[in-house]
mmCIF file of C-alpha atoms and ligand atoms in Angstrom:
data_model
loop_
_atom_site.group_PDB
_atom_site.id
_atom_site.type_symbol
_atom_site.label_atom_id
_atom_site.label_comp_id
_atom_site.label_asym_id
_atom_site.label_seq_id
_atom_site.Cartn_x
_atom_site.Cartn_y
_atom_site.Cartn_z
ATOM 1 C CA MET U 7 36.147 -25.084 20.345
ATOM 2 C CA ILE U 8 38.356 -23.155 22.727
ATOM 3 C CA GLU U 9 40.392 -19.951 22.636
ATOM 4 C CA ALA U 10 42.886 -18.373 25.065
ATOM 5 C CA ALA U 11 42.309 -14.800 26.234
ATOM 6 C CA ARG U 12 45.749 -13.883 27.506
ATOM 7 C CA ALA U 13 46.323 -11.136 30.068
ATOM 8 C CA LYS U 14 47.924 -7.996 28.644
ATOM 9 C CA VAL U 15 50.824 -6.191 30.284
ATOM 10 C CA ASN U 16 52.036 -2.724 29.280
ATOM 11 C CA LEU U 17 55.827 -2.904 29.694
ATOM 12 C CA ALA U 18 55.880 0.876 29.223
ATOM 13 C CA LEU U 19 53.226 3.498 28.587
ATOM 14 C CA HIS U 20 53.776 7.126 27.595
ATOM 15 C CA LEU U 21 50.913 9.601 27.402
ATOM 16 C CA ARG U 22 51.471 12.300 24.815
ATOM 17 C CA ARG U 23 48.291 14.320 24.402
ATOM 18 C CA ARG U 24 44.673 14.531 25.509
ATOM 19 C CA ARG U 25 42.438 14.387 22.450
ATOM 20 C CA ASP U 26 39.159 16.124 21.729
ATOM 21 C CA ASP U 27 37.318 12.766 21.740
ATOM 22 C CA GLY U 28 38.236 12.224 25.420
ATOM 23 C CA TYR U 29 40.874 9.609 24.604
ATOM 24 C CA HIS U 30 44.631 10.134 24.872
ATOM 25 C CA ASP U 31 47.303 9.701 22.242
ATOM 26 C CA LEU U 32 49.790 7.319 23.770
ATOM 27 C CA GLU U 33 52.719 5.055 23.017
ATOM 28 C CA THR U 34 52.833 1.701 24.704
ATOM 29 C CA LEU U 35 54.612 -1.610 24.519
ATOM 30 C CA PHE U 36 52.157 -4.515 24.843
ATOM 31 C CA VAL U 37 53.122 -8.052 25.794
ATOM 32 C CA PHE U 38 50.916 -11.010 26.701
ATOM 33 C CA THR U 39 51.260 -13.723 29.308
ATOM 34 C CA ASP U 40 50.733 -17.430 29.557
ATOM 35 C CA PHE U 41 48.067 -16.632 32.145
ATOM 36 C CA GLY U 42 44.564 -15.585 31.152
ATOM 37 C CA ASP U 43 40.902 -16.374 30.676
ATOM 38 C CA VAL U 44 39.576 -19.208 28.528
ATOM 39 C CA LEU U 45 36.637 -18.872 26.147
ATOM 40 C CA ARG U 46 34.682 -21.886 24.892
ATOM 41 C CA VAL U 47 31.879 -22.180 22.350
ATOM 42 C CA GLN U 48 29.206 -24.721 21.476
ATOM 43 C CA ALA U 49 26.475 -24.704 18.871
ATOM 44 C CA GLU U 50 23.276 -22.921 19.873
ATOM 45 C CA GLU U 51 20.535 -21.073 17.978
ATOM 46 C CA GLU U 52 20.765 -18.000 20.189
ATOM 47 C CA LEU U 53 23.796 -16.056 21.362
ATOM 48 C CA SER U 54 24.486 -16.630 25.068
ATOM 49 C CA LEU U 55 27.291 -16.225 27.596
ATOM 50 C CA ALA U 56 27.869 -18.196 30.794
ATOM 51 C CA LEU U 57 30.592 -17.297 33.299
ATOM 52 C CA THR U 58 32.711 -19.760 35.276
ATOM 53 C CA GLY U 59 36.020 -19.573 37.130
ATOM 54 C CA PRO U 60 37.300 -17.889 40.292
ATOM 55 C CA LEU U 61 36.510 -14.331 39.146
ATOM 56 C CA ALA U 62 33.184 -14.995 37.412
ATOM 57 C CA ALA U 63 31.281 -13.003 40.031
ATOM 58 C CA ALA U 64 33.417 -9.892 39.412
ATOM 59 C CA VAL U 65 32.262 -9.632 35.780
ATOM 60 C CA GLY U 66 29.243 -7.430 35.093
ATOM 61 C CA ASP U 67 26.764 -9.258 32.842
ATOM 62 C CA GLY U 68 24.630 -6.687 30.974
ATOM 63 C CA ASP U 69 27.155 -5.103 28.641
ATOM 64 C CA ASN U 70 29.790 -7.851 28.510
ATOM 65 C CA LEU U 71 32.433 -7.202 25.852
ATOM 66 C CA VAL U 72 32.325 -10.856 24.754
ATOM 67 C CA LEU U 73 28.693 -10.530 23.719
ATOM 68 C CA ARG U 74 29.304 -7.137 22.141
ATOM 69 C CA ALA U 75 32.176 -8.654 20.113
ATOM 70 C CA ALA U 76 30.009 -11.609 19.069
ATOM 71 C CA ARG U 77 27.140 -9.350 18.004
ATOM 72 C CA ALA U 78 29.497 -7.022 16.118
ATOM 73 C CA LEU U 79 31.071 -9.911 14.196
ATOM 74 C CA ALA U 80 27.695 -11.519 13.441
ATOM 75 C CA ALA U 81 26.391 -8.196 12.109
ATOM 76 C CA ALA U 82 29.503 -7.487 10.008
ATOM 77 C CA ALA U 83 29.545 -10.989 8.512
ATOM 78 C CA GLY U 84 25.776 -11.466 8.195
ATOM 79 C CA VAL U 85 25.840 -14.539 10.445
ATOM 80 C CA ALA U 86 22.413 -15.761 11.525
ATOM 81 C CA ALA U 87 23.643 -18.631 13.717
ATOM 82 C CA GLY U 88 24.023 -18.209 17.451
ATOM 83 C CA ALA U 89 26.689 -19.514 19.839
ATOM 84 C CA ALA U 90 26.730 -20.701 23.447
ATOM 85 C CA LEU U 91 29.851 -19.075 24.889
ATOM 86 C CA THR U 92 31.407 -19.939 28.251
ATOM 87 C CA LEU U 93 34.005 -17.605 29.703
ATOM 88 C CA ASP U 94 36.284 -19.084 32.362
ATOM 89 C CA LYS U 95 37.290 -15.907 34.201
ATOM 90 C CA HIS U 96 40.691 -15.670 35.906
ATOM 91 C CA ILE U 97 41.940 -12.164 35.023
ATOM 92 C CA PRO U 98 41.032 -9.553 37.668
ATOM 93 C CA VAL U 99 38.556 -6.930 36.459
ATOM 94 C CA ALA U 100 39.499 -3.218 36.169
ATOM 95 C CA ALA U 101 43.089 -4.219 36.881
ATOM 96 C CA GLY U 102 45.219 -2.901 33.994
ATOM 97 C CA LEU U 103 45.533 -6.400 32.512
ATOM 98 C CA GLY U 104 43.084 -5.838 29.651
ATOM 99 C CA GLY U 105 40.820 -8.661 30.783
ATOM 100 C CA GLY U 106 37.680 -7.450 29.038
ATOM 101 C CA SER U 107 39.660 -6.562 25.916
ATOM 102 C CA ALA U 108 41.353 -9.967 25.843
ATOM 103 C CA ASP U 109 37.959 -11.659 26.174
ATOM 104 C CA ALA U 110 36.518 -9.589 23.316
ATOM 105 C CA ALA U 111 39.499 -10.369 21.084
ATOM 106 C CA ALA U 112 39.237 -14.072 21.946
ATOM 107 C CA ALA U 113 35.540 -13.974 21.020
ATOM 108 C CA LEU U 114 36.405 -12.528 17.604
ATOM 109 C CA ARG U 115 39.098 -15.170 16.965
ATOM 110 C CA LEU U 116 36.942 -18.028 18.252
ATOM 111 C CA LEU U 117 33.743 -17.127 16.407
ATOM 112 C CA ASN U 118 35.715 -16.393 13.239
ATOM 113 C CA ARG U 119 36.627 -20.102 13.313
ATOM 114 C CA PHE U 120 33.386 -21.431 14.783
ATOM 115 C CA TRP U 121 31.190 -19.685 12.204
ATOM 116 C CA ARG U 122 33.689 -20.745 9.482
ATOM 117 C CA LEU U 123 34.265 -17.178 8.334
ATOM 118 C CA ASP U 124 38.045 -17.608 8.266
ATOM 119 C CA TRP U 125 38.544 -13.882 7.901
ATOM 120 C CA PRO U 126 42.170 -12.701 8.037
ATOM 121 C CA VAL U 127 43.079 -10.785 11.213
ATOM 122 C CA ALA U 128 43.249 -7.579 9.162
ATOM 123 C CA ARG U 129 39.505 -7.856 8.509
ATOM 124 C CA LEU U 130 38.738 -8.389 12.212
ATOM 125 C CA LEU U 131 40.865 -5.424 13.325
ATOM 126 C CA PRO U 132 38.336 -2.649 12.540
ATOM 127 C CA ILE U 133 35.693 -4.500 14.584
ATOM 128 C CA ALA U 134 38.205 -4.905 17.410
ATOM 129 C CA ALA U 135 39.027 -1.173 17.366
ATOM 130 C CA LEU U 136 35.349 -0.290 17.859
ATOM 131 C CA LEU U 137 35.169 -2.490 20.966
ATOM 132 C CA GLY U 138 38.004 -0.749 22.848
ATOM 133 C CA ALA U 139 41.441 0.791 22.491
ATOM 134 C CA ASP U 140 43.278 -2.376 23.642
ATOM 135 C CA VAL U 141 41.210 -4.928 21.726
ATOM 136 C CA PRO U 142 43.274 -4.743 18.482
ATOM 137 C CA ALA U 143 46.495 -5.457 20.418
ATOM 138 C CA CYS U 144 44.786 -8.378 22.168
ATOM 139 C CA LEU U 145 43.620 -9.674 18.791
ATOM 140 C CA VAL U 146 47.105 -9.604 17.282
ATOM 141 C CA GLY U 147 48.965 -10.741 20.428
ATOM 142 C CA GLY U 148 52.740 -11.015 20.662
ATOM 143 C CA THR U 149 55.007 -8.065 21.417
ATOM 144 C CA VAL U 150 53.530 -4.979 19.788
ATOM 145 C CA MET U 151 53.998 -1.233 20.035
ATOM 146 C CA GLY U 152 50.668 0.602 20.153
ATOM 147 C CA THR U 153 50.231 4.240 19.167
ATOM 148 C CA GLY U 154 47.201 6.469 18.650
ATOM 149 C CA ARG U 155 44.657 5.351 21.260
ATOM 150 C CA GLY U 156 46.710 2.162 21.392
ATOM 151 C CA GLU U 157 45.046 0.664 18.334
ATOM 152 C CA ILE U 158 47.739 1.466 15.739
ATOM 153 C CA LEU U 159 50.070 -1.511 15.989
ATOM 154 C CA THR U 160 53.645 -2.227 14.988
ATOM 155 C CA GLU U 161 55.382 -5.507 15.747
ATOM 156 C CA VAL U 162 58.629 -5.063 17.660
ATOM 157 C CA GLU U 163 61.369 -7.478 18.662
ATOM 158 C CA ILE U 164 62.725 -6.752 22.138
ATOM 159 C CA GLY U 165 63.614 -10.277 23.208
ATOM 160 C CA VAL U 166 61.265 -10.671 26.176
ATOM 161 C CA ALA U 167 59.458 -13.867 25.132
ATOM 162 C CA GLY U 168 59.855 -16.487 27.850
ATOM 163 C CA THR U 169 60.690 -13.959 30.589
ATOM 164 C CA PRO U 170 59.337 -14.990 34.013
ATOM 165 C CA ILE U 171 56.903 -12.318 35.225
ATOM 166 C CA LEU U 172 55.020 -11.844 38.486
ATOM 167 C CA LEU U 173 51.674 -10.012 38.493
ATOM 168 C CA VAL U 174 50.428 -8.553 41.777
ATOM 169 C CA ASN U 175 47.113 -6.800 42.339
ATOM 170 C CA PRO U 176 46.072 -5.472 45.772
ATOM 171 C CA ARG U 177 42.454 -6.455 44.982
ATOM 172 C CA VAL U 178 41.441 -2.862 44.453
ATOM 173 C CA ALA U 179 39.501 -2.264 41.222
ATOM 174 C CA VAL U 180 40.706 0.928 39.520
ATOM 175 C CA PRO U 181 38.459 2.454 36.831
ATOM 176 C CA THR U 182 40.421 3.314 33.669
ATOM 177 C CA GLY U 183 38.752 6.634 32.792
ATOM 178 C CA PRO U 184 39.497 8.473 36.058
ATOM 179 C CA VAL U 185 43.164 7.369 35.984
ATOM 180 C CA PHE U 186 43.643 8.798 32.483
ATOM 181 C CA ALA U 187 41.745 11.933 33.547
ATOM 182 C CA GLY U 188 44.187 12.397 36.453
ATOM 183 C CA TRP U 189 47.239 12.676 34.173
ATOM 184 C CA ASP U 190 49.009 16.039 34.665
ATOM 185 C CA ARG U 191 49.060 16.559 30.864
ATOM 186 C CA VAL U 192 52.829 16.998 30.792
ATOM 187 C CA ASP U 193 54.227 15.289 27.691
ATOM 188 C CA ARG U 194 57.423 13.615 28.913
ATOM 189 C CA GLY U 195 58.478 12.447 25.474
ATOM 190 C CA ALA U 196 58.291 9.554 23.041
ATOM 191 C CA LEU U 197 58.669 5.869 23.876
ATOM 192 C CA ASP U 198 61.682 4.307 22.212
ATOM 193 C CA PRO U 199 60.858 0.567 22.184
ATOM 194 C CA ALA U 200 64.569 -0.276 22.322
ATOM 195 C CA ALA U 201 64.871 1.696 25.599
ATOM 196 C CA TRP U 202 61.686 0.455 27.287
ATOM 197 C CA ARG U 203 63.542 -0.751 30.390
ATOM 198 C CA MET U 204 64.664 2.794 31.197
ATOM 199 C CA SER U 205 61.182 4.043 30.463
ATOM 200 C CA ARG U 206 58.012 4.377 32.574
ATOM 201 C CA ASN U 207 54.246 4.193 32.862
ATOM 202 C CA ASP U 208 52.838 7.737 32.912
ATOM 203 C CA LEU U 209 49.633 6.440 34.513
ATOM 204 C CA GLU U 210 51.430 5.402 37.721
ATOM 205 C CA PRO U 211 51.179 8.788 39.515
ATOM 206 C CA PRO U 212 47.432 9.343 38.841
ATOM 207 C CA ALA U 213 46.663 5.692 39.647
ATOM 208 C CA ILE U 214 48.540 5.958 42.966
ATOM 209 C CA LEU U 215 46.540 9.102 43.811
ATOM 210 C CA LEU U 216 43.317 7.106 43.340
ATOM 211 C CA ALA U 217 44.618 3.907 44.947
ATOM 212 C CA PRO U 218 47.608 4.642 47.227
ATOM 213 C CA VAL U 219 48.106 0.910 47.896
ATOM 214 C CA ILE U 220 49.684 0.687 44.414
ATOM 215 C CA ALA U 221 52.768 2.408 45.849
ATOM 216 C CA ALA U 222 52.946 -0.365 48.459
ATOM 217 C CA VAL U 223 52.727 -3.038 45.743
ATOM 218 C CA LEU U 224 55.576 -1.403 43.792
ATOM 219 C CA ALA U 225 57.645 -1.125 46.981
ATOM 220 C CA ALA U 226 57.017 -4.760 47.918
ATOM 221 C CA LEU U 227 58.036 -5.961 44.443
ATOM 222 C CA ALA U 228 61.133 -3.739 44.464
ATOM 223 C CA LYS U 229 62.475 -5.808 47.389
ATOM 224 C CA THR U 230 62.249 -9.143 45.526
ATOM 225 C CA GLY U 231 65.345 -9.000 43.327
ATOM 226 C CA ALA U 232 63.373 -8.233 40.158
ATOM 227 C CA SER U 233 65.180 -6.789 37.150
ATOM 228 C CA LEU U 234 62.271 -4.386 36.610
ATOM 229 C CA VAL U 235 59.134 -3.340 38.526
ATOM 230 C CA ARG U 236 56.316 -1.248 37.046
ATOM 231 C CA MET U 237 52.531 -0.803 36.936
ATOM 232 C CA SER U 238 50.567 -2.170 33.967
ATOM 233 C CA GLY U 239 48.016 -0.052 32.080
ATOM 234 C CA SER U 240 45.898 2.083 34.392
ATOM 235 C CA GLY U 241 46.580 -0.269 37.347
ATOM 236 C CA ALA U 242 46.279 -1.413 39.936
ATOM 237 C CA THR U 243 48.205 -4.517 38.822
ATOM 238 C CA CYS U 244 51.976 -4.161 38.987
ATOM 239 C CA PHE U 245 54.472 -6.542 37.421
ATOM 240 C CA ALA U 246 58.024 -7.623 38.117
ATOM 241 C CA LEU U 247 60.448 -9.378 35.759
ATOM 242 C CA TYR U 248 62.971 -12.011 36.854
ATOM 243 C CA ALA U 249 65.994 -13.785 35.438
ATOM 244 C CA THR U 250 64.731 -17.244 36.404
ATOM 245 C CA ILE U 251 61.501 -19.059 37.242
ATOM 246 C CA ALA U 252 62.951 -19.930 40.659
ATOM 247 C CA ASP U 253 63.551 -16.212 41.403
ATOM 248 C CA ARG U 254 59.994 -15.386 40.321
ATOM 249 C CA ASP U 255 58.442 -18.157 42.405
ATOM 250 C CA PHE U 256 60.517 -17.205 45.455
ATOM 251 C CA ALA U 257 59.278 -13.615 45.047
ATOM 252 C CA ALA U 258 55.671 -14.818 44.663
ATOM 253 C CA THR U 259 55.880 -16.773 47.900
ATOM 254 C CA SER U 260 57.408 -13.901 49.846
ATOM 255 C CA VAL U 261 54.890 -11.306 48.571
ATOM 256 C CA GLU U 262 52.014 -13.711 49.259
ATOM 257 C CA SER U 263 53.098 -14.377 52.837
ATOM 258 C CA ALA U 264 53.718 -10.676 53.590
ATOM 259 C CA HIS U 265 50.407 -9.612 51.963
ATOM 260 C CA PRO U 266 47.915 -12.478 52.176
ATOM 261 C CA GLY U 267 45.066 -10.334 50.781
ATOM 262 C CA TRP U 268 46.801 -9.530 47.497
ATOM 263 C CA TRP U 269 46.297 -11.391 44.234
ATOM 264 C CA VAL U 270 49.645 -12.889 43.188
ATOM 265 C CA CYS U 271 50.141 -14.569 39.813
ATOM 266 C CA PRO U 272 53.445 -16.032 38.628
ATOM 267 C CA THR U 273 53.447 -16.474 34.852
ATOM 268 C CA THR U 274 55.574 -16.003 31.716
ATOM 269 C CA ILE U 275 55.641 -13.535 28.844
ATOM 270 C CA VAL U 276 54.694 -15.386 25.641
HETATM 271 O O1 C5P M 23 38.696 1.975 24.813
HETATM 272 P P1 C5P M 23 38.411 1.582 26.231
HETATM 273 O O2 C5P M 23 36.934 1.445 26.496
HETATM 274 O O3 C5P M 23 39.170 0.376 26.686
HETATM 275 O O4 C5P M 23 38.925 2.792 27.132
HETATM 276 C C1 C5P M 23 38.484 2.965 28.449
HETATM 277 C C2 C5P M 23 38.766 4.395 28.893
HETATM 278 O O5 C5P M 23 40.159 4.635 29.013
HETATM 279 C C3 C5P M 23 38.307 5.466 27.923
HETATM 280 O O6 C5P M 23 36.966 5.798 28.121
HETATM 281 C C4 C5P M 23 39.225 6.632 28.252
HETATM 282 O O7 C5P M 23 38.756 7.318 29.393
HETATM 283 C C5 C5P M 23 40.512 5.948 28.635
HETATM 284 N N1 C5P M 23 41.493 5.895 27.537
HETATM 285 C C6 C5P M 23 42.112 7.061 27.122
HETATM 286 N N2 C5P M 23 43.028 7.013 26.107
HETATM 287 C C7 C5P M 23 43.350 5.852 25.534
HETATM 288 C C8 C5P M 23 42.752 4.633 25.953
HETATM 289 C C9 C5P M 23 41.813 4.702 26.966
HETATM 290 O O8 C5P M 23 41.833 8.156 27.651
HETATM 291 N N3 C5P M 23 44.262 5.853 24.564
#
């Protein structure tokens, strides 16, 4: 059995308030891409995880979110069986693409089928929320507005499905916590999902302070004829949207040749 763990992109992200629990109340517009990791499962008495793929080495093993998701679901459902999981890792780690969260959500969806629980998504959501702020959005997928820590979800229709998107990461891992902690705590107002194009990612300035190369990524993408250029999540991955696949692929080639060290991924919003 196999399950896609799609990369997450925050089309816009507004921070509203630092909370007493260390998290931030935010408003964000999540979309998912054709590109991502792939999780596979086979029968096994014990629970295990093997890593394959180009970015397997970048994943820390000890506290992997896939195993935490599997253990949480097994405990909640009283499952005694194990599972041999294989994660084919393509999404850069600590990159603002929700890789770990997508993997955890894929584990919940996959094992829900594999262990024949067939729980509705609504029953998996509380488990997802305990695993991380972005895991519920990754579980639901599609175009969703997230509020609270990002775990309170509302479906929205903004007509972006099928849009060609280019993801570019300068191969600098940016830890999420310090980026949030660097926010200037100025509430710049609510996110209107209908006006997301005119909106922003409030984490861009603190992320650029920690990793100045992000400004260079945004500048490089701004020269490619994109209809919109922005950072995703807490960075360092930035994205650009294009009218056509040919425009996107032309941009990918030009960014790649100007910056051979950067990770460049042409894909599509699902
Ligand atoms: O929930 P998750 O483990 O993915 O969050 C990682 C870190 O991101 C948190 O420890 C916190 O520092 C920051 N964060 C936040 N506010 C949010 C989501 C994440 O401050 N709404």
